[in-house]
C-alpha atoms as one frame of an Amber mdcrd trajectory, in Angstrom:
protein
 126.780 120.021 201.105 128.174 118.346 198.069 131.478 116.506 198.453 133.706
 117.321 195.485 137.068 116.259 197.002 138.713 113.154 195.542 142.081 111.345
 196.275 144.844 110.708 194.112 148.081 108.483 194.641 151.538 109.902 193.884
 154.705 107.445 194.386 152.622 105.591 197.112 151.744 108.909 198.904 148.119
 109.779 199.211 147.498 113.443 198.247 143.963 114.992 198.594 142.998 117.228
 196.014 140.058 119.745 196.517 138.055 120.714 193.819 137.156 124.409 194.041
 135.077 124.904 190.743 132.909 122.157 189.596 130.567 122.631 186.709 128.378
 119.616 185.648 126.330 119.731 182.485 125.959 123.487 182.458 123.402 124.825
 179.897 122.819 128.643 179.187 120.571 130.165 176.456 119.517 133.805 175.962
 116.184 134.645 174.269 116.157 137.913 172.469 113.583 137.232 169.572 115.216
 134.078 168.761 117.029 131.548 171.305 120.703 131.560 171.297 122.050 128.294
 173.138 125.554 129.684 174.420 126.816 126.986 176.887 126.077 123.437 175.809
 126.360 120.720 178.691 129.450 122.261 179.716 131.654 120.259 182.293 134.639
 121.483 184.100 136.678 121.081 187.314 139.300 123.570 188.515 141.281 122.588
 191.670 142.059 124.613 194.698 145.242 126.698 194.003 145.374 126.256 190.104
 145.665 129.015 187.835 143.839 128.687 184.669 143.410 130.680 181.425 140.262
 130.406 179.430 140.381 131.129 175.742 137.890 130.931 172.934 136.683 132.815
 170.056 134.243 135.456 170.094 130.679 134.284 170.805 132.491 130.718 172.044
 130.749 131.307 175.500 133.647 132.372 177.596 132.184 135.516 178.936 129.153
 133.739 179.701 131.048 131.166 181.609 132.899 133.862 183.733 129.652 135.528
 184.622 128.426 132.306 185.857 131.394 131.452 187.665 131.080 135.031 189.320
 127.558 134.657 190.200 126.576 137.477 187.909 124.330 135.553 185.822 122.273
 132.356 186.251 122.468 129.104 184.369 119.326 127.116 182.965 120.346 123.467
 183.823 123.102 121.720 185.329 125.101 122.175 188.528 127.744 124.806 189.671
 129.505 124.008 192.905 131.845 126.693 194.457 134.046 125.458 197.264 131.541
 122.697 197.682 128.499 125.270 197.719 125.845 124.567 195.270 125.449 127.906
 193.467 121.791 127.686 192.068 118.368 129.933 192.310 120.161 132.179 195.043
 118.480 135.308 196.337 120.195 138.566 195.280 121.353 138.900 198.720 122.670
 135.527 199.143 124.397 135.786 195.763 125.803 139.265 196.780 127.116 137.635
 200.060 128.736 134.848 198.297 130.250 137.286 195.708 131.740 139.449 198.504
 133.109 136.545 200.594 134.369 133.845 197.974 135.185 135.891 194.842 137.572
 138.646 193.938 137.218 140.201 190.495 139.763 141.927 188.294 138.573 143.711
 185.075 140.060 144.876 181.882 138.745 148.396 182.630 139.949 148.270 186.367
 136.607 149.419 187.720 137.943 151.740 190.101 135.758 154.395 191.637 137.233
 157.665 190.071 136.446 159.950 193.379 137.887 157.473 195.748 141.687 157.127
 196.731 143.743 153.959 196.034 143.197 152.869 199.514 139.579 153.684 199.679
 139.088 151.610 196.593 140.986 148.702 197.989 138.982 148.946 201.298 135.561
 148.958 199.584 135.042 145.073 199.890 135.741 145.214 203.478 132.920 148.003
 203.924 130.235 145.545 202.415 131.644 143.125 205.221 130.958 145.611 208.106
 134.579 146.053 209.105 135.620 149.092 210.907 137.045 152.009 208.875 140.395
 151.742 210.752 140.877 147.972 210.393 139.935 147.858 206.724 142.294 150.776
 205.596 144.948 148.947 207.698 144.091 145.772 205.766 144.041 147.704 202.337
 147.344 149.420 203.155 148.816 145.918 203.703 147.698 144.593 200.014 148.717
 147.898 198.354 152.300 147.053 199.973 152.238 143.652 198.528 151.359 145.153
 195.081 154.401 147.585 195.532 152.042 150.472 195.377 151.743 151.770 199.064
 153.145 155.118 197.992 150.218 155.946 195.790 147.638 155.096 198.395 146.270
 158.609 198.680 146.138 159.103 194.904 143.092 158.912 192.784 142.904 156.618
 189.746 143.021 159.684 187.286 146.465 160.290 188.735 147.820 156.744 188.109
 149.098 154.790 185.139 147.252 151.797 183.610 149.592 149.371 185.362 149.289
 151.358 188.830 145.319 151.030 188.353 145.462 147.377 187.721 147.666 146.645
 190.942 145.095 148.674 192.930 142.393 146.525 191.470 144.286 143.462 192.125
 144.879 144.542 195.708 141.197 145.032 196.019 140.331 141.714 194.703 142.535
 140.240 197.410 141.870 142.126 200.275 138.730 140.265 201.369 140.776 137.000
 201.170 138.450 135.292 198.619 138.590 131.669 197.643 138.891 132.549 193.899
 140.083 135.491 191.702 138.078 135.940 188.409 140.150 138.028 185.989 138.496
 139.307 182.731 141.281 140.346 180.246 143.319 141.802 183.161 146.002 142.842
 180.689 143.833 144.080 177.769 144.279 147.859 178.237 147.898 147.514 179.275
 151.073 147.689 177.043 153.268 144.454 176.690 155.784 145.313 179.393 153.135
 146.412 181.871 151.128 143.121 180.908 154.042 140.955 181.900 154.462 142.701
 185.378 150.517 142.245 186.169 150.824 138.470 185.075 153.849 138.247 187.299
 151.925 139.706 190.086 148.908 137.301 189.750 151.304 134.365 189.426 153.080
 135.382 192.780 149.612 135.555 194.442 148.826 132.138 193.067 152.150 130.590
 194.172 152.501 132.365 197.612 148.797 132.556 198.815 147.730 129.437 197.003
 144.921 131.469 195.415 142.614 129.912 192.656 142.808 132.087 189.582 140.540
 131.943 186.556 141.591 134.227 183.805 139.934 135.018 180.396 142.053 136.498
 177.890 142.509 136.358 174.110 146.404 136.710 174.373 148.140 133.518 173.907
 151.333 134.820 175.427 149.463 135.794 178.688 147.450 132.509 178.750 150.919
 130.611 178.477 151.857 132.189 181.804 148.939 130.271 183.565 149.498 126.606
 184.545 146.484 125.444 182.158 144.863 126.812 179.063 141.112 125.704 178.717
 139.706 126.351 175.154 136.046 126.871 174.793 134.484 126.063 171.339 130.800
 126.255 170.502 129.736 126.234 174.118 131.643 123.257 175.506 135.430 122.646
 176.289 137.265 122.046 173.369 140.427 121.202 174.915 142.576 121.572 178.237
 146.240 121.810 177.736 149.033 122.074 180.663 151.590 124.766 179.914 154.270
 123.157 182.331
């Protein structure tokens, strides 16, 4: 087990910082007739409890990076540690287990199952963990309550607004109590007012639960609501900027 913990000192007090995500010299290429080198020796540390936004031009590598972080795609060389676990050359079964236990996903298109109610959608990750139907529905209701949408528990996605659907999606991402939330353009399909409401929810989850959140966005206003903006340029980290 790789130890990615480090110590810092502040005003004479020793504070322990835990690195939740550690990327060391990550390279990733795609071959489709010709070879496209997307990530080029990328290095990045994200601390436990941080809320970071990832920005970059189209083709910069941000989507590839998010897929690697989400254990949805492999990398070619380098090392990726998630919560001190080396993520490399995993079997599909192990990769699925880590995704279910360690990561919650929030997508631009919500990715809700159309024929399942809000509570059934939220409970789905717990089904894959073998939790009984009664218990998983109780837990799902708890998170719908946190998202302020418990009254819509028995409604289908087609009966909800975009903002309501994204609240259901966030509840689903949280219900299995993962270590990291990966959000891919979570406000991309929402109007500006609803976008701010969703960002406020993510900020409260980050603050109240200490949840590590990594968000890809093209919207500078949304990125500014995170604690840190990481800009990717040509497959490497171009800059890291603290917002407050």
